[in-house]
């Protein structure tokens, strides 16, 4: 029994045979490939391959919940060879034996053998299995899902067929050879083969009987037969070819591809899919290919191209603050940019750099001739910049949106044409509105109208043409059946009797076209509805139902009218206001310190207000998702708007009948407006959300551009752009002194190599007054600086102690007169300046220190040393450090509200900022080949992307690893150079990939080292020739002797670059525009600048951190989260009679001066401060003053000050804030607090915080898993609450009952949790209860069966997996975020079983499942299997 029970438990994962299982993706559970099917029953096939497949299928899937890896390629190859060998042996076995026809032919058929008439071909095989084999092939029952793999895969040798004896006795049945054997693994098959070889003679013959016995011939007769018929191996070569053909058919030989080795998800992650390869080799900018991918099939006609240009101009013009007279020039500029993008496929940086003249509007104002100044210009030229680089990216995005719009319009038009031709219908509303639709909302309105009006025709067409019903499928949930019945029945006559159609009414409301008038019938609507002509039983048997149906139909037609929706949309965008209303849940949860309080009572927000503060609206929607507020939109002056609509709908007649009809129209209009309001509110909220997300993302883009727009730190006396040598230090989160806090440092050369690194333990400077000497490492630091001669010292860290280290280093530099490298001043004298110590922005370094990239770059370095390396490289080139972050760039904080923007949208905007700056600076292509950090920039070069950049580097390496000229990038067949990029991509990227000019290399071209595009090289050479004042003969001679670049070489050699400043470029520009219709004025300026300084550094100087930025970096606090007037918890560090030194949670030192310690009336004057407060006590204090530069605060502990709550400064106008509701809620909460009010408890424990549950969760949000806060409980003075972090956004609140309390404010000597856990003090409770549970959570989340997914996603994963592996069962664990401290055990026992889940509770040092405790995960898994199996067995009984 013990052995049987032991089989249910596993100590380690056992490897099973999964050759029949589909492989699946570990992340998604999607099936990736399937090698063969499973045949569970008897088969009647003669194919050898089917035999082998069935033998393998006999082992099926037996592992239960154990999942193995897919077979390795070597294993598949081994099995293939074994199958081949077995087939050959079986064929030889059959062919070596003479069949009855052969024996009959030679007349040697044994007399006791009866002649058998063969009805099947000679090689036809009958395949069937033993009954036991069939039983084993039956799909496993749910009771077997927990069986051990070894039990299921054990080979029963007693069931194997016993070899026949050589003497012919115990001969097997003649069909026994055709019974399929189970597929054995390699070791079992080899052992069985050896056993069979021992048990049988060397030569097996007919039926396993020796040939003399089988044929009745003696040896001499057999020899004669062999002479007559041969040995039977004459045609082995043909059989081998046949076997080879079979193998090729079964396993076609093909070149091993990446998709044969890697999972699809891995290929997609590494950009190695077939689609990625297509992007690599298509001669089109990569970002264009990715952006336009959904619209490849959209081809814009000429009139649509013109429409697009005007459409984009209309979208952008309201946001441009340009002179109204510039509108025409603006439209032309947008059209031209669109032409460059669409027709010429030029990317944004190319247009901005080389087509800049089309982005500027220049006007020439003639001047009167001045005799006193005859050389004065005849015209004054004024230029206005129409489009900036950000606008160009907007045009690209608008182009994609317009293509989506055209695509949907085309789909609708095809649908309409289909039903128009088949149903012989025509709709003027559709034909009028579709071409005029300018937004996706308007197109959606038309689609809804089409499906409503022609629902039956669309259904008929879908039935007759199912293949063409893909684009306009009706959305589910809409009730069209009733409206179809009304439209096709008698009731619709009453709808017509309303006297005006829905379209005519909408046209009146739209104020376009001729006014449509309403006509009244001669009888009342209720009387008309009750006539036999309109009654339509059984659906509408009474007049009341008929009238109600007619109103509903008329209301629906109004609601579905595209024109009416346009009227409503215009009204909402023109007069709509947003208002925020707190819910009951938000009433208590959103207190005055909550970030949502800013809009808790916000009212009357117009669209202009939302545009100014887009992050506020996004937070409102976030709060609405959390159920804390409700965001509503209402129309201002709604009654006036309704009155106008009624006037457009009502008839002008005065009679009782007219009044009755107008009343019916009013009711129908109310029904329609109720529907339209819902549609409009949903649409407006979504559009506004998208607008605000774009606005926030653009603001983040601007912030990122500012971070990128800084050159390397400029050492004094050096040229801007010079890379400095850096010594970087950091004390991490510790102090600058003491052996326990190491100060790591790294020395980084200008080429990025880390030549030296180490640690200091004490850099404290001396203080003679206090008799303190220098720290032990001060001398070593001075020696290091004097030996290495850095250009700058960089410092950063994770705490306010970094400020102390910074001050100490500055003092050492000043005292020891440490100086940087020598340089020449303006007078040509050698001099040096004192080293500058700077605090470095560490946002990139924090990401780098624990990244995989850091482990690859510096595998032996400590994390803090890697942090120092990143600090140094940030000083050397911030742009390269940001580029190396890749997609992790979204982890850097640009705005507090950036988390409200979807990651993909944020990445897209940040990428455009990186593209702009990389192309401004250019990339040395040869440096990129050898330096991975520089290579990271290539993907942002114009025309390239991550795929094309990798292909570019690969091709350059194939070409020799060096690029001599830009022309080489498109290939050179004469030189054997492969093309790295296509001509169109080369045109985009050429000017942004520069090659250092080498005067000693004849093929080196100076212009290849500039921002000048190759298409403008001739202009540059012409300008150089004119600057040198060379005539045509001199130019021709120079070019003939030294090549096309000879003129510029001469200009450089003669050091005459400044002569180009004497050229009059206006004349050049006029000639180019007149002769060649090319606008090149700005291009000529670029050429002149580049001829003097190639690729000059155009970025701003390195930006040092501001006081607020340093404060936020070292404390994690912002001006919004920590400011004067706030009450914060502080820990008391030193107490004297006249002052108290404290420390805030963020690390800032606080000082409580004498007069701010206490003002309690019950405290006598002679009582010492130490009797009131104790060391390490946590108390509430109010900030009186905050020195953000020195990181110090002045505090007060006076209760009178603490009683005055801090309130955020909401500068709102009176009508924008509901002060009445705010005061009512405050009074309501005060009443509730008075009912359950208690004196605020203060407990002397380092983990105690005077928080409520929301504040505790916010405090723990940035902490690690398992961190704890002890806080007051709302259940009374004999309770405490302990909040600990289970996982991100999951916190468990534990109620602690206090017993044996000395007084109301002391902590109980006995602490009980849930009535069964007892502890003597808080420290024991934290260690033995909370930390013990945290360890169990870590164990659960680290287990192989845990999935970091939601319950629904985990169920979906299990379902996908069992669909890929039908006979397998699987289970996983996932977090229960609704009940902190619980996990879900989710299981699915086979493909057709329902997905079930059990709760698993985490308790100290154990897991509880179905009320059974389990000490660890292995016990939990095995216990689950036993419980599940017992439950299934119980159901069967």
PDB file of C-alpha atoms in Angstrom, residues 986-1169:
ATOM      1  CA  UNK A 986      19.937  55.044 -49.291  1.00  0.00           C
ATOM      2  CA  UNK A 987      18.511  58.357 -50.442  1.00  0.00           C
ATOM      3  CA  UNK A 988      16.908  58.726 -47.008  1.00  0.00           C
ATOM      4  CA  UNK A 989      19.858  57.713 -44.854  1.00  0.00           C
ATOM      5  CA  UNK A 990      22.935  58.764 -46.868  1.00  0.00           C
ATOM      6  CA  UNK A 991      23.447  62.251 -45.425  1.00  0.00           C
ATOM      7  CA  UNK A 992      22.972  61.049 -41.839  1.00  0.00           C
ATOM      8  CA  UNK A 993      25.693  58.372 -42.064  1.00  0.00           C
ATOM      9  CA  UNK A 994      29.031  60.136 -42.225  1.00  0.00           C
ATOM     10  CA  UNK A 995      32.513  58.819 -42.962  1.00  0.00           C
ATOM     11  CA  UNK A 996      35.527  60.531 -41.481  1.00  0.00           C
ATOM     12  CA  UNK A 997      37.564  62.359 -44.101  1.00  0.00           C
ATOM     13  CA  UNK A 998      41.043  60.914 -44.620  1.00  0.00           C
ATOM     14  CA  UNK A 999      43.411  63.174 -46.540  1.00  0.00           C
ATOM     15  CA  UNK A1000      45.756  60.275 -47.211  1.00  0.00           C
ATOM     16  CA  UNK A1001      43.040  58.211 -48.912  1.00  0.00           C
ATOM     17  CA  UNK A1002      42.401  59.267 -52.536  1.00  0.00           C
ATOM     18  CA  UNK A1003      38.863  57.835 -52.579  1.00  0.00           C
ATOM     19  CA  UNK A1004      37.865  59.700 -49.419  1.00  0.00           C
ATOM     20  CA  UNK A1005      35.411  62.514 -50.111  1.00  0.00           C
ATOM     21  CA  UNK A1006      35.198  65.451 -47.737  1.00  0.00           C
ATOM     22  CA  UNK A1007      31.471  65.808 -48.349  1.00  0.00           C
ATOM     23  CA  UNK A1008      30.924  62.251 -47.050  1.00  0.00           C
ATOM     24  CA  UNK A1009      31.822  63.701 -43.641  1.00  0.00           C
ATOM     25  CA  UNK A1010      29.144  66.410 -43.778  1.00  0.00           C
ATOM     26  CA  UNK A1011      25.384  66.852 -43.564  1.00  0.00           C
ATOM     27  CA  UNK A1012      25.304  67.528 -47.307  1.00  0.00           C
ATOM     28  CA  UNK A1013      23.254  64.982 -49.235  1.00  0.00           C
ATOM     29  CA  UNK A1014      24.966  63.295 -52.222  1.00  0.00           C
ATOM     30  CA  UNK A1015      22.323  64.828 -54.494  1.00  0.00           C
ATOM     31  CA  UNK A1016      23.769  68.253 -53.559  1.00  0.00           C
ATOM     32  CA  UNK A1017      27.460  67.370 -53.872  1.00  0.00           C
ATOM     33  CA  UNK A1018      27.720  69.267 -57.164  1.00  0.00           C
ATOM     34  CA  UNK A1019      26.347  72.369 -55.479  1.00  0.00           C
ATOM     35  CA  UNK A1020      28.982  72.070 -52.773  1.00  0.00           C
ATOM     36  CA  UNK A1021      31.760  71.641 -55.310  1.00  0.00           C
ATOM     37  CA  UNK A1022      30.475  74.594 -57.313  1.00  0.00           C
ATOM     38  CA  UNK A1023      30.448  76.759 -54.170  1.00  0.00           C
ATOM     39  CA  UNK A1024      34.005  75.664 -53.322  1.00  0.00           C
ATOM     40  CA  UNK A1025      35.182  76.491 -56.832  1.00  0.00           C
ATOM     41  CA  UNK A1026      33.592  79.929 -56.676  1.00  0.00           C
ATOM     42  CA  UNK A1027      35.101  80.541 -53.257  1.00  0.00           C
ATOM     43  CA  UNK A1028      38.545  79.685 -54.692  1.00  0.00           C
ATOM     44  CA  UNK A1029      37.729  81.831 -57.749  1.00  0.00           C
ATOM     45  CA  UNK A1030      38.643  79.025 -60.171  1.00  0.00           C
ATOM     46  CA  UNK A1031      37.573  79.224 -63.797  1.00  0.00           C
ATOM     47  CA  UNK A1032      36.191  76.294 -65.743  1.00  0.00           C
ATOM     48  CA  UNK A1033      39.578  75.284 -67.155  1.00  0.00           C
ATOM     49  CA  UNK A1034      41.142  75.183 -63.685  1.00  0.00           C
ATOM     50  CA  UNK A1035      38.221  73.153 -62.406  1.00  0.00           C
ATOM     51  CA  UNK A1036      38.418  70.663 -65.263  1.00  0.00           C
ATOM     52  CA  UNK A1037      42.160  70.198 -64.810  1.00  0.00           C
ATOM     53  CA  UNK A1038      41.853  69.709 -61.048  1.00  0.00           C
ATOM     54  CA  UNK A1039      39.012  67.224 -61.406  1.00  0.00           C
ATOM     55  CA  UNK A1040      40.764  65.275 -64.135  1.00  0.00           C
ATOM     56  CA  UNK A1041      43.855  64.930 -61.996  1.00  0.00           C
ATOM     57  CA  UNK A1042      42.355  64.258 -58.542  1.00  0.00           C
ATOM     58  CA  UNK A1043      38.771  63.200 -59.133  1.00  0.00           C
ATOM     59  CA  UNK A1044      35.354  64.823 -58.418  1.00  0.00           C
ATOM     60  CA  UNK A1045      36.279  65.834 -54.865  1.00  0.00           C
ATOM     61  CA  UNK A1046      39.466  67.589 -55.899  1.00  0.00           C
ATOM     62  CA  UNK A1047      38.083  71.127 -55.611  1.00  0.00           C
ATOM     63  CA  UNK A1048      36.959  70.697 -52.031  1.00  0.00           C
ATOM     64  CA  UNK A1049      40.218  68.920 -51.199  1.00  0.00           C
ATOM     65  CA  UNK A1050      42.020  72.002 -52.462  1.00  0.00           C
ATOM     66  CA  UNK A1051      39.757  74.253 -50.386  1.00  0.00           C
ATOM     67  CA  UNK A1052      40.595  72.261 -47.250  1.00  0.00           C
ATOM     68  CA  UNK A1053      44.267  71.995 -48.096  1.00  0.00           C
ATOM     69  CA  UNK A1054      44.543  75.752 -48.577  1.00  0.00           C
ATOM     70  CA  UNK A1055      42.617  76.317 -45.340  1.00  0.00           C
ATOM     71  CA  UNK A1056      40.310  78.612 -47.261  1.00  0.00           C
ATOM     72  CA  UNK A1057      36.945  77.454 -45.910  1.00  0.00           C
ATOM     73  CA  UNK A1058      36.059  80.910 -44.633  1.00  0.00           C
ATOM     74  CA  UNK A1059      35.995  82.199 -48.195  1.00  0.00           C
ATOM     75  CA  UNK A1060      32.582  80.583 -48.685  1.00  0.00           C
ATOM     76  CA  UNK A1061      31.168  83.283 -46.390  1.00  0.00           C
ATOM     77  CA  UNK A1062      31.796  85.789 -49.176  1.00  0.00           C
ATOM     78  CA  UNK A1063      29.414  84.020 -51.549  1.00  0.00           C
ATOM     79  CA  UNK A1064      26.026  85.606 -52.247  1.00  0.00           C
ATOM     80  CA  UNK A1065      23.733  82.609 -51.806  1.00  0.00           C
ATOM     81  CA  UNK A1066      20.543  84.442 -52.777  1.00  0.00           C
ATOM     82  CA  UNK A1067      21.706  84.570 -56.379  1.00  0.00           C
ATOM     83  CA  UNK A1068      22.509  80.845 -56.356  1.00  0.00           C
ATOM     84  CA  UNK A1069      19.056  80.102 -54.961  1.00  0.00           C
ATOM     85  CA  UNK A1070      17.288  82.235 -57.546  1.00  0.00           C
ATOM     86  CA  UNK A1071      19.142  80.559 -60.427  1.00  0.00           C
ATOM     87  CA  UNK A1072      18.304  77.078 -59.114  1.00  0.00           C
ATOM     88  CA  UNK A1073      14.631  77.905 -58.728  1.00  0.00           C
ATOM     89  CA  UNK A1074      14.443  79.602 -62.139  1.00  0.00           C
ATOM     90  CA  UNK A1075      16.341  76.983 -64.138  1.00  0.00           C
ATOM     91  CA  UNK A1076      15.585  73.735 -62.322  1.00  0.00           C
ATOM     92  CA  UNK A1077      12.477  74.578 -60.257  1.00  0.00           C
ATOM     93  CA  UNK A1078      14.371  73.617 -57.088  1.00  0.00           C
ATOM     94  CA  UNK A1079      14.102  75.581 -53.873  1.00  0.00           C
ATOM     95  CA  UNK A1080      17.541  75.287 -52.276  1.00  0.00           C
ATOM     96  CA  UNK A1081      18.110  78.458 -50.268  1.00  0.00           C
ATOM     97  CA  UNK A1082      18.273  76.690 -46.897  1.00  0.00           C
ATOM     98  CA  UNK A1083      20.276  73.847 -48.444  1.00  0.00           C
ATOM     99  CA  UNK A1084      22.918  76.311 -49.624  1.00  0.00           C
ATOM    100  CA  UNK A1085      23.239  77.661 -46.100  1.00  0.00           C
ATOM    101  CA  UNK A1086      23.755  74.129 -44.824  1.00  0.00           C
ATOM    102  CA  UNK A1087      26.469  73.486 -47.428  1.00  0.00           C
ATOM    103  CA  UNK A1088      28.281  76.707 -46.478  1.00  0.00           C
ATOM    104  CA  UNK A1089      28.248  75.741 -42.772  1.00  0.00           C
ATOM    105  CA  UNK A1090      29.369  72.168 -43.435  1.00  0.00           C
ATOM    106  CA  UNK A1091      32.250  73.221 -45.646  1.00  0.00           C
ATOM    107  CA  UNK A1092      33.640  75.140 -42.685  1.00  0.00           C
ATOM    108  CA  UNK A1093      32.852  72.723 -39.814  1.00  0.00           C
ATOM    109  CA  UNK A1094      31.629  69.277 -40.880  1.00  0.00           C
ATOM    110  CA  UNK A1095      28.920  67.851 -38.641  1.00  0.00           C
ATOM    111  CA  UNK A1096      29.288  70.610 -36.100  1.00  0.00           C
ATOM    112  CA  UNK A1097      27.808  69.855 -32.682  1.00  0.00           C
ATOM    113  CA  UNK A1098      24.384  71.519 -32.721  1.00  0.00           C
ATOM    114  CA  UNK A1099      23.102  70.277 -29.394  1.00  0.00           C
ATOM    115  CA  UNK A1100      22.978  72.496 -26.335  1.00  0.00           C
ATOM    116  CA  UNK A1101      25.586  72.358 -23.589  1.00  0.00           C
ATOM    117  CA  UNK A1102      25.306  69.548 -21.070  1.00  0.00           C
ATOM    118  CA  UNK A1103      22.471  70.421 -18.701  1.00  0.00           C
ATOM    119  CA  UNK A1104      23.234  70.200 -14.999  1.00  0.00           C
ATOM    120  CA  UNK A1105      20.383  69.195 -12.716  1.00  0.00           C
ATOM    121  CA  UNK A1106      18.263  71.929 -11.204  1.00  0.00           C
ATOM    122  CA  UNK A1107      17.571  72.099  -7.475  1.00  0.00           C
ATOM    123  CA  UNK A1108      14.108  70.559  -7.858  1.00  0.00           C
ATOM    124  CA  UNK A1109      15.421  67.793 -10.132  1.00  0.00           C
ATOM    125  CA  UNK A1110      18.176  66.928  -7.666  1.00  0.00           C
ATOM    126  CA  UNK A1111      15.665  66.981  -4.805  1.00  0.00           C
ATOM    127  CA  UNK A1112      13.329  64.591  -6.635  1.00  0.00           C
ATOM    128  CA  UNK A1113      16.150  62.272  -7.690  1.00  0.00           C
ATOM    129  CA  UNK A1114      17.577  61.878  -4.180  1.00  0.00           C
ATOM    130  CA  UNK A1115      14.312  61.842  -2.204  1.00  0.00           C
ATOM    131  CA  UNK A1116      11.710  60.542  -4.636  1.00  0.00           C
ATOM    132  CA  UNK A1117       9.469  63.458  -3.658  1.00  0.00           C
ATOM    133  CA  UNK A1118       8.024  66.086  -5.962  1.00  0.00           C
ATOM    134  CA  UNK A1119       6.725  69.575  -5.117  1.00  0.00           C
ATOM    135  CA  UNK A1120       3.233  68.076  -5.245  1.00  0.00           C
ATOM    136  CA  UNK A1121       3.995  65.209  -2.867  1.00  0.00           C
ATOM    137  CA  UNK A1122       6.046  67.153  -0.298  1.00  0.00           C
ATOM    138  CA  UNK A1123       5.614  70.838   0.385  1.00  0.00           C
ATOM    139  CA  UNK A1124       5.312  73.364   3.186  1.00  0.00           C
ATOM    140  CA  UNK A1125       2.187  72.894   5.291  1.00  0.00           C
ATOM    141  CA  UNK A1126       1.920  69.142   4.890  1.00  0.00           C
ATOM    142  CA  UNK A1127       1.757  66.810   7.886  1.00  0.00           C
ATOM    143  CA  UNK A1128       4.183  63.906   7.565  1.00  0.00           C
ATOM    144  CA  UNK A1129       5.373  61.068   9.803  1.00  0.00           C
ATOM    145  CA  UNK A1130       8.887  61.580  11.164  1.00  0.00           C
ATOM    146  CA  UNK A1131      11.225  59.439  13.222  1.00  0.00           C
ATOM    147  CA  UNK A1132      12.922  61.143  16.176  1.00  0.00           C
ATOM    148  CA  UNK A1133      16.710  60.699  16.036  1.00  0.00           C
ATOM    149  CA  UNK A1134      18.039  63.035  18.747  1.00  0.00           C
ATOM    150  CA  UNK A1135      16.177  64.692  21.604  1.00  0.00           C
ATOM    151  CA  UNK A1136      17.425  67.581  23.732  1.00  0.00           C
ATOM    152  CA  UNK A1137      15.685  70.086  25.929  1.00  0.00           C
ATOM    153  CA  UNK A1138      15.751  72.793  23.270  1.00  0.00           C
ATOM    154  CA  UNK A1139      15.367  70.971  19.967  1.00  0.00           C
ATOM    155  CA  UNK A1140      14.610  67.652  18.353  1.00  0.00           C
ATOM    156  CA  UNK A1141      16.333  66.184  15.324  1.00  0.00           C
ATOM    157  CA  UNK A1142      14.132  63.999  13.173  1.00  0.00           C
ATOM    158  CA  UNK A1143      14.209  62.269   9.817  1.00  0.00           C
ATOM    159  CA  UNK A1144      11.453  62.102   7.257  1.00  0.00           C
ATOM    160  CA  UNK A1145      10.640  58.889   5.413  1.00  0.00           C
ATOM    161  CA  UNK A1146      12.312  60.259   2.288  1.00  0.00           C
ATOM    162  CA  UNK A1147      15.580  60.729   4.202  1.00  0.00           C
ATOM    163  CA  UNK A1148      15.456  64.497   4.695  1.00  0.00           C
ATOM    164  CA  UNK A1149      16.755  65.738   8.047  1.00  0.00           C
ATOM    165  CA  UNK A1150      14.229  67.685  10.062  1.00  0.00           C
ATOM    166  CA  UNK A1151      14.706  70.085  12.950  1.00  0.00           C
ATOM    167  CA  UNK A1152      12.060  70.883  15.548  1.00  0.00           C
ATOM    168  CA  UNK A1153      13.138  74.157  17.245  1.00  0.00           C
ATOM    169  CA  UNK A1154      12.431  74.931  20.870  1.00  0.00           C
ATOM    170  CA  UNK A1155       9.171  76.791  20.375  1.00  0.00           C
ATOM    171  CA  UNK A1156       7.652  74.152  18.116  1.00  0.00           C
ATOM    172  CA  UNK A1157       8.010  71.058  20.307  1.00  0.00           C
ATOM    173  CA  UNK A1158       4.670  71.085  22.127  1.00  0.00           C
ATOM    174  CA  UNK A1159       1.836  73.359  23.178  1.00  0.00           C
ATOM    175  CA  UNK A1160      -0.146  70.821  25.190  1.00  0.00           C
ATOM    176  CA  UNK A1161      -1.849  72.455  28.153  1.00  0.00           C
ATOM    177  CA  UNK A1162      -1.702  69.289  30.238  1.00  0.00           C
ATOM    178  CA  UNK A1163       2.109  69.141  30.133  1.00  0.00           C
ATOM    179  CA  UNK A1164       3.773  71.024  33.039  1.00  0.00           C
ATOM    180  CA  UNK A1165       6.537  73.470  32.220  1.00  0.00           C
ATOM    181  CA  UNK A1166       9.140  71.550  34.233  1.00  0.00           C
ATOM    182  CA  UNK A1167       8.566  68.298  32.344  1.00  0.00           C
ATOM    183  CA  UNK A1168      11.558  67.326  30.212  1.00  0.00           C
ATOM    184  CA  UNK A1169      11.146  66.846  26.480  1.00  0.00           C
TER     185      UNK A1169
END
